XYZ file of C-alpha atoms in Angstrom:
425
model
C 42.016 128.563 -11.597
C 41.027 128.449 -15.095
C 40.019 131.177 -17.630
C 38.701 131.155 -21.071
C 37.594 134.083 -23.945
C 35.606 137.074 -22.133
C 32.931 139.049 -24.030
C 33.132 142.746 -23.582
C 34.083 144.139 -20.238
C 31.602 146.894 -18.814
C 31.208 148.642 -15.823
C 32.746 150.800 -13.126
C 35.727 149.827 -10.078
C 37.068 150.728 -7.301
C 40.445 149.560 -6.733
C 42.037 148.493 -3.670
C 44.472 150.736 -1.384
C 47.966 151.319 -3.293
C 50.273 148.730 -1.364
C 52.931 151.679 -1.220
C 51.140 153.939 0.453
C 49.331 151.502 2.936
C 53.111 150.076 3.678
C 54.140 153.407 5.022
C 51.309 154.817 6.526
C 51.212 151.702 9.076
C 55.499 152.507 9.529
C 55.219 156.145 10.152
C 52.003 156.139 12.238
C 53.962 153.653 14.671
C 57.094 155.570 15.003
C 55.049 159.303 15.151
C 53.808 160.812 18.346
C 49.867 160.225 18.796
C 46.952 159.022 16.511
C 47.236 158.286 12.729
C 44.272 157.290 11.215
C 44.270 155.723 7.732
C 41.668 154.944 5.210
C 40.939 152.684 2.714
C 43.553 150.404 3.649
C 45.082 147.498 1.402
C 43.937 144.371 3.519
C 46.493 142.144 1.773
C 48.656 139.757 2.844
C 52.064 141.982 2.696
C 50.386 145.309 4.368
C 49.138 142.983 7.371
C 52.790 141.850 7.434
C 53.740 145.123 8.599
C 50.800 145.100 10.967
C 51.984 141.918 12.210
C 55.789 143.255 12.985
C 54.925 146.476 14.182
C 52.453 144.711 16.402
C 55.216 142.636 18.138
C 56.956 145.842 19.127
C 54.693 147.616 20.966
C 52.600 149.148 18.795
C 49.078 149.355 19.542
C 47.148 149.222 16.045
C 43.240 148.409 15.793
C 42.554 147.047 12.188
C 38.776 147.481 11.440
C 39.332 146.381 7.613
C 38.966 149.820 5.935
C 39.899 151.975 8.480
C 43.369 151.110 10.317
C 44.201 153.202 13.672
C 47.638 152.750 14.516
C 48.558 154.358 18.079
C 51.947 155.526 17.868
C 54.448 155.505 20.626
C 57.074 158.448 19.020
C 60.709 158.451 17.308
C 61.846 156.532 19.961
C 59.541 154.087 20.796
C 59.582 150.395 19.524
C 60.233 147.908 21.830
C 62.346 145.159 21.052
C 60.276 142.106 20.116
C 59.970 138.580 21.993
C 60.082 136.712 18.429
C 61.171 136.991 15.322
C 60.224 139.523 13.151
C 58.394 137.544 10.029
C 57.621 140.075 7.128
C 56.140 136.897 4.937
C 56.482 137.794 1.077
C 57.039 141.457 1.958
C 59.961 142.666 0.459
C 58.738 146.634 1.576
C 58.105 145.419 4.783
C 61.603 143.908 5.048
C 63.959 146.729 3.285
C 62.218 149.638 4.786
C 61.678 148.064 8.503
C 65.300 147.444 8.318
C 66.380 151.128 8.246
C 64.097 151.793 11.132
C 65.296 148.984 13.205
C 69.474 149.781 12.276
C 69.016 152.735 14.737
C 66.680 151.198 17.473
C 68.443 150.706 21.223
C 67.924 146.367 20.726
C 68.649 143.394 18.511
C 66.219 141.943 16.646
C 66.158 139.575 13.553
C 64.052 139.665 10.201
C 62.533 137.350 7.996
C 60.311 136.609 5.838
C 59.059 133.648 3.543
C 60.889 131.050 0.951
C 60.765 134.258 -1.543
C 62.163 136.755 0.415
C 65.109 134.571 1.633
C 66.440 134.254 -1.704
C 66.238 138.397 -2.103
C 68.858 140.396 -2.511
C 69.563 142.371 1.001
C 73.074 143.481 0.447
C 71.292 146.519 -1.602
C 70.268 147.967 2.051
C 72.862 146.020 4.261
C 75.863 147.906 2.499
C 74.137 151.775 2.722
C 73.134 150.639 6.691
C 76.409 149.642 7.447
C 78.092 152.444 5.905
C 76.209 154.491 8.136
C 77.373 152.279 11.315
C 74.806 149.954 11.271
C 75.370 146.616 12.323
C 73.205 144.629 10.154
C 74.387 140.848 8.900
C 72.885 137.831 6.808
C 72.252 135.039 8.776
C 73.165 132.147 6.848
C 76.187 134.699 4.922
C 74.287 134.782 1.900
C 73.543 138.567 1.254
C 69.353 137.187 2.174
C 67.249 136.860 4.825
C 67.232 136.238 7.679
C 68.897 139.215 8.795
C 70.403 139.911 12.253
C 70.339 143.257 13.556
C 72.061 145.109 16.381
C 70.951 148.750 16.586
C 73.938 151.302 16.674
C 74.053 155.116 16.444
C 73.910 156.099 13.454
C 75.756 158.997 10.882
C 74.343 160.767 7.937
C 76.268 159.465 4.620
C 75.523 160.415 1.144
C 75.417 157.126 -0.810
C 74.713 156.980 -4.841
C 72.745 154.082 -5.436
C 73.357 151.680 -8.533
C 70.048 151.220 -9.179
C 66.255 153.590 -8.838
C 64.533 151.448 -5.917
C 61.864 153.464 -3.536
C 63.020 150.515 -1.124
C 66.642 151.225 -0.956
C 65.839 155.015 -0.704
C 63.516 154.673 1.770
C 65.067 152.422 4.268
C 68.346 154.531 3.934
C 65.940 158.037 4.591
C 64.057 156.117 7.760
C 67.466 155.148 9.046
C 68.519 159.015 8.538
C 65.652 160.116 10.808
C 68.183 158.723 13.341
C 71.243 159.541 12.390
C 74.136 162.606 13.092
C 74.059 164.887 10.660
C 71.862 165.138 7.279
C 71.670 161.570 4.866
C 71.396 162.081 0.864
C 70.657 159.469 -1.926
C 71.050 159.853 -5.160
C 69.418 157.651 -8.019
C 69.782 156.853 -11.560
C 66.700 157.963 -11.695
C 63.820 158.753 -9.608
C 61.787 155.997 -8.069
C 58.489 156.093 -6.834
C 58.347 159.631 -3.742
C 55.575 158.168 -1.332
C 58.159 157.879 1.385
C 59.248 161.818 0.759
C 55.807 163.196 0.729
C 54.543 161.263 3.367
C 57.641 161.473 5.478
C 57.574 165.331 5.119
C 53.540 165.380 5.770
C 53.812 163.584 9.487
C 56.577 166.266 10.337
C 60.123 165.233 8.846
C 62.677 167.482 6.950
C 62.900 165.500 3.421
C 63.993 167.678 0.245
C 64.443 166.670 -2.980
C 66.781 167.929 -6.021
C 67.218 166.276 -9.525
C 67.071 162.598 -8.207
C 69.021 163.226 -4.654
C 66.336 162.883 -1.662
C 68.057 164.188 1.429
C 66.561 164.374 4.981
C 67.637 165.510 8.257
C 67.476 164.096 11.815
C 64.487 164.304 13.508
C 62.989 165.344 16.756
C 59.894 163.770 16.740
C 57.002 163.050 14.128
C 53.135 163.803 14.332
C 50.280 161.099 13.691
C 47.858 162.039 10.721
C 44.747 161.054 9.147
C 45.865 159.026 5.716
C 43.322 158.389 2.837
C 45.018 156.053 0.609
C 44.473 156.259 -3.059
C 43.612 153.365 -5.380
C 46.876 151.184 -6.358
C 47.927 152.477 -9.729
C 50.076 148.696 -9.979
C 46.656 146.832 -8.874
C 44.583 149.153 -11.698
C 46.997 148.223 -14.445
C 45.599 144.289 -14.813
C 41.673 146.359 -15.850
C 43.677 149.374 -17.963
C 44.901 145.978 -19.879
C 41.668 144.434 -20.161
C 39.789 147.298 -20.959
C 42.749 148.222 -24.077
C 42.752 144.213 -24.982
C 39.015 142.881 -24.940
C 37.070 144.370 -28.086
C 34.655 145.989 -27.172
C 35.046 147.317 -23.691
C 35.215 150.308 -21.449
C 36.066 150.220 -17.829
C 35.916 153.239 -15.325
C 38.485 152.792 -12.324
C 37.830 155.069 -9.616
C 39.795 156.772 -7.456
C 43.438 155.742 -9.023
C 46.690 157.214 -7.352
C 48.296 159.126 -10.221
C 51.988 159.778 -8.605
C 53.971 161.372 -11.526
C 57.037 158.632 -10.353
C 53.749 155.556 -10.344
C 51.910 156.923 -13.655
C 54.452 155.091 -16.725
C 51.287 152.644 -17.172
C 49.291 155.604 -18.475
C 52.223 156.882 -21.022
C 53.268 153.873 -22.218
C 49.728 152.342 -23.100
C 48.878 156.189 -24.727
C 52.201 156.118 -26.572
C 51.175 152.610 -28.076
C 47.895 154.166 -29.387
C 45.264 153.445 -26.387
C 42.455 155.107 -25.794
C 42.773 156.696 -21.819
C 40.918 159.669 -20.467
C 41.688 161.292 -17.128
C 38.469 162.129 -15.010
C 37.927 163.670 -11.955
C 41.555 164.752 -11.205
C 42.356 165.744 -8.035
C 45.715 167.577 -6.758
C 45.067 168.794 -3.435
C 46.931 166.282 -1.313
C 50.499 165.469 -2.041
C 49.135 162.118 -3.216
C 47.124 163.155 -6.862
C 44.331 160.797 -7.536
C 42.090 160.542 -10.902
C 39.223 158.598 -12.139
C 40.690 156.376 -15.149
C 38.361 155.806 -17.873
C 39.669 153.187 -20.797
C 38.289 151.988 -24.037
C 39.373 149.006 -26.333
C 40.703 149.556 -29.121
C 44.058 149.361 -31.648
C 47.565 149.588 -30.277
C 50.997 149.360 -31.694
C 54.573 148.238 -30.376
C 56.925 150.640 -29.021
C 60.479 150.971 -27.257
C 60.200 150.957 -23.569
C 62.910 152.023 -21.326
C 64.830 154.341 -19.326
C 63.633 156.805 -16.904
C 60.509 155.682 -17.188
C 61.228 152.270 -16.098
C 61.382 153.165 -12.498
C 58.144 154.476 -12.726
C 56.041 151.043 -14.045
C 58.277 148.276 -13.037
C 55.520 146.098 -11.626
C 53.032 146.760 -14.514
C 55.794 145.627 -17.130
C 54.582 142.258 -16.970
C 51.263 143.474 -17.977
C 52.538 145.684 -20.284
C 54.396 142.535 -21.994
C 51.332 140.531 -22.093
C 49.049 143.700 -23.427
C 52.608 144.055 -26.454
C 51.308 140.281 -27.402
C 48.528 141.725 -29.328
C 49.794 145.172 -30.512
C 50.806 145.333 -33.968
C 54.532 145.494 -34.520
C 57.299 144.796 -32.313
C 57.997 146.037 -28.385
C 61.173 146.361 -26.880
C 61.227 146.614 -23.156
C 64.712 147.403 -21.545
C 67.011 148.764 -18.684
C 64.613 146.455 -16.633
C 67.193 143.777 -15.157
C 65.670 144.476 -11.811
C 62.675 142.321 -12.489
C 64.926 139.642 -12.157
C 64.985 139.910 -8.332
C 61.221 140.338 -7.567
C 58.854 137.978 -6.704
C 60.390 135.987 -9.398
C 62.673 136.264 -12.181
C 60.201 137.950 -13.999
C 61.621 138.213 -17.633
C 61.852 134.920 -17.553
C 58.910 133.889 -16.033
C 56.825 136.229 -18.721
C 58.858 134.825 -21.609
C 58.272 131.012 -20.817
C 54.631 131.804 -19.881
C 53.808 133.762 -22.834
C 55.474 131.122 -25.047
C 53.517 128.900 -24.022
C 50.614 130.809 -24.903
C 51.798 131.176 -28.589
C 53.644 134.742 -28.220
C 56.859 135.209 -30.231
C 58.691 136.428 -27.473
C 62.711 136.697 -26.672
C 64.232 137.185 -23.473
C 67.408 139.789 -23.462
C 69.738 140.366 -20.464
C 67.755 143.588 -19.079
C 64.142 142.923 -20.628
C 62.606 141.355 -23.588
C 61.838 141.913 -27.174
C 57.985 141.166 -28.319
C 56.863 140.606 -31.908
C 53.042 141.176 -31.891
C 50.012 140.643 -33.345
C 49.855 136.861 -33.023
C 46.883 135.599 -31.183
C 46.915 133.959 -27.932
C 45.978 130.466 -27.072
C 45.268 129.257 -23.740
C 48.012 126.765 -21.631
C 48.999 125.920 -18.116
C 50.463 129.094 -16.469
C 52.966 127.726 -13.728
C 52.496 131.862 -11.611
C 55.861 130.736 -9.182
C 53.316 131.924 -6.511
C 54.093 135.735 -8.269
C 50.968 137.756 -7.723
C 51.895 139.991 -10.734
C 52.139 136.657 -12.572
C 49.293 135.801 -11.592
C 46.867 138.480 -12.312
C 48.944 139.100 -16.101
C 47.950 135.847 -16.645
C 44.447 136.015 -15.725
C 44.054 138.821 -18.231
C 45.816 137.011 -20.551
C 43.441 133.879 -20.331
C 40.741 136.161 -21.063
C 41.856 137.293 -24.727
C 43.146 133.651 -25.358
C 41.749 130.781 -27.518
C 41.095 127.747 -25.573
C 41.633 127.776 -21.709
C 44.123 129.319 -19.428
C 45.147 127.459 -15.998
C 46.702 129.365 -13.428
C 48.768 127.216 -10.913
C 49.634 129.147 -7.457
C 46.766 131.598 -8.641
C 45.471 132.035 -4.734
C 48.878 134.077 -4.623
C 46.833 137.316 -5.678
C 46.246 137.734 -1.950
C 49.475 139.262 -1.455
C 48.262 142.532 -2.895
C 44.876 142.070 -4.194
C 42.268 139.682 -2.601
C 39.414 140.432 -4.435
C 40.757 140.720 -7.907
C 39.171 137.464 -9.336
C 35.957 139.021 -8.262
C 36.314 142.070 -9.519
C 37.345 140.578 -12.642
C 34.444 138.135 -13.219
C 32.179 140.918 -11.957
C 32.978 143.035 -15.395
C 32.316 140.242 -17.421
C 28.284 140.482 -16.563
């Protein structure tokens, strides 16, 4: 797909489901007791993963696009599948799924695509099996596939090295199973949906400093679930409203989770122009209407606790550092080296190649701005946050962009090349 210069962007969006939240809302619906009903679904390809597994054990689960139904069959009530479970590019799908399965009364084995078997697993294998889980790599490897044999289960208190919601979540579904109370403690805190969502169908989940801690469970209640827009999915039109002269986008309905919102801080701390509309705090999910205008900004120093908090914008936020004035440092981020990608350097080649004076480091990368952009052949590594950087990117480039492997959007965001071009008129 190929991209040149844009003219002002104008208009009004509506963002697709946050990928989070639509994740978990499918998990918790299929292990709770009765009906959950949940709206404005994310329809791409790693939520329908989920679908797919929680299909193949038992779970009835009507998908009418928007609206998903999922019928739940209780705490207790997966069956163990007749295949494989395959959780494609889904690296929620596969951490999280894994703490549910650790405690179930079968065997089962998970995996996913090319991607996901080179992901590290031995970040949830080691808290599961401390626990008594008996969860192993297939081919040794510390990667998918994984085999495992469901055990009874004990409560542990495990201190993670690193602030993932996916290690904290799998170990917190596995401790709706297990004797006695399981704790996790972060560096710092990572993204809550699991928490407030866990807590909202019925479970016991509290939360001190950056130590989540829940206790066994009887049983949990289906619920009606009205996903917000994805805050990660928004970022890619917050960047080409703040980079495109001239523009000023309205994104509607944006999930504004105070462990999700770093996007909004950092691009207000480098001088953008962001107003808050419409804010709404009623559920445990807070939502806003995000309204952005082009205009100056200005490198800053990017790391820390915030980190956590805008990991999978960062590659958007490097791109967007391209054409602030001054130099951005972005660090304490080696963790985008297991994503989709390596993304540090997958960002650093790419935007070389595009004319950026960029420099990889060991846990981020140092940007000197205010260079222009030119356009070049973007080789995405089939990395949908690759991808859509790069699209918005092309647009503020001289020359043409070409994105190889740009159909890969479809893991979170199907539409976005639409929605894009549908700005531009």
């Amino acid at each position: 797909m190929k991209f040149t210069k844009a003219s002002p962007l104008k208009g009004e969006i509506t963002i697709p489901g946050d990928k989070s939240i639509s994740h978990r809302s499918v998990m918790f619906g299929s292990i709770a007791k009765g009906t959950t009903e949940i709206s404005h679904f994310l329809q791409g390809a790693d939520c329908l993963s989920t679908i797919s597994c929680f299909k193949k054990m038992g779970i009835q689960i009507e998908n009418n696009h928007d609206t998903v139904i999922v019928h739940g069959n209780g705490l207790r009530g997966l069956k163990k599948p007749e295949t494989i479970l395959d959780c494609g590019n889904s690296g929620t799908t596969t951490r999280l799924i894994s703490g549910l399965l650790a405690a179930q009364d079968f065997n089962v084995t998970l995996t996913g695509d090319e991607s996901i078997q080179k992901r590290p697993m031995k970040r949830i294998m080691e808290p599961l099996s401390l626990m008594g889980a008996d969860i192993k790599s297939v081919k040794e490897n510390g990667c998918a596939p994984l085999s495992i044999s469901g055990k009874k289960l004990h409560g542990i208190h495990y201190t993670s090295p690193v602030a993932s919601a996916q290690i904290k979540s799998c170990i917190l579904l596995a401790g709706l199973y297990a004797e006695g109370e399981t704790k996790v403690t972060e560096p710092y805190v990572s993204r809550n949906h699991s928490e407030i969502m866990l807590n909202y169908f019925g479970a016991n989940v509290k939360t001190e400093g950056t130590t989540a801690c829940i206790a066994p469970a009887e049983e949990l209640y289906g619920n009606k679930i009205v996903v917000p827009g994805d805050i990660s999915s928004a970022a890619y039109f917050i960047a080409a409203g703040l980079m495109i002269p001239g523009s000023e986008i309205l994104i509607k309905h944006v999930g504004i989770n105070p462990t999700r919102d770093g996007i909004i801080h950092v691009c207000r701390n480098m001088g953008a122009d962001i107003t808050l509309l419409e804010v709404n705090t009623d559920s445990g999910e807070p939502t806003a209407d995000i309204l952005v205008k082009s205009g100056s900004l200005h490198g800053i120093t990017i790391g820390g606790a915030i980190i956590p908090t805008l990991i999978d914008e960062l590659p958007m936020i490097a791109a967007m550092a391209c054409l602030a004035e001054g130099e951005t440092i972005i660090r304490d981020a080696a963790e985008l080296k297991v994503k989709e990608s390596n993304r540090i350097e997958v960002m650093v080649r790419n935007l070389s190649a595009m004319g950026a004076d960029v420099e990889e480091t060991e846990d981020g990368m140092i940007i000197r701005g205010g260079k222009p952009l030119r356009g070049a052949v973007i080789d995405s590594k089939l990395d949908h946050r690759i991808a859509m950087t790069f699209a918005v990117a092309g647009l503020c480039a001289e020359g043409e962009t070409e994105i190889l492997g740009a159909e890969c959007v479809n893991i979170s965001y199907p539409g976005f090349y639409q929605d894009l071009e549908r700005l531009m008129k």
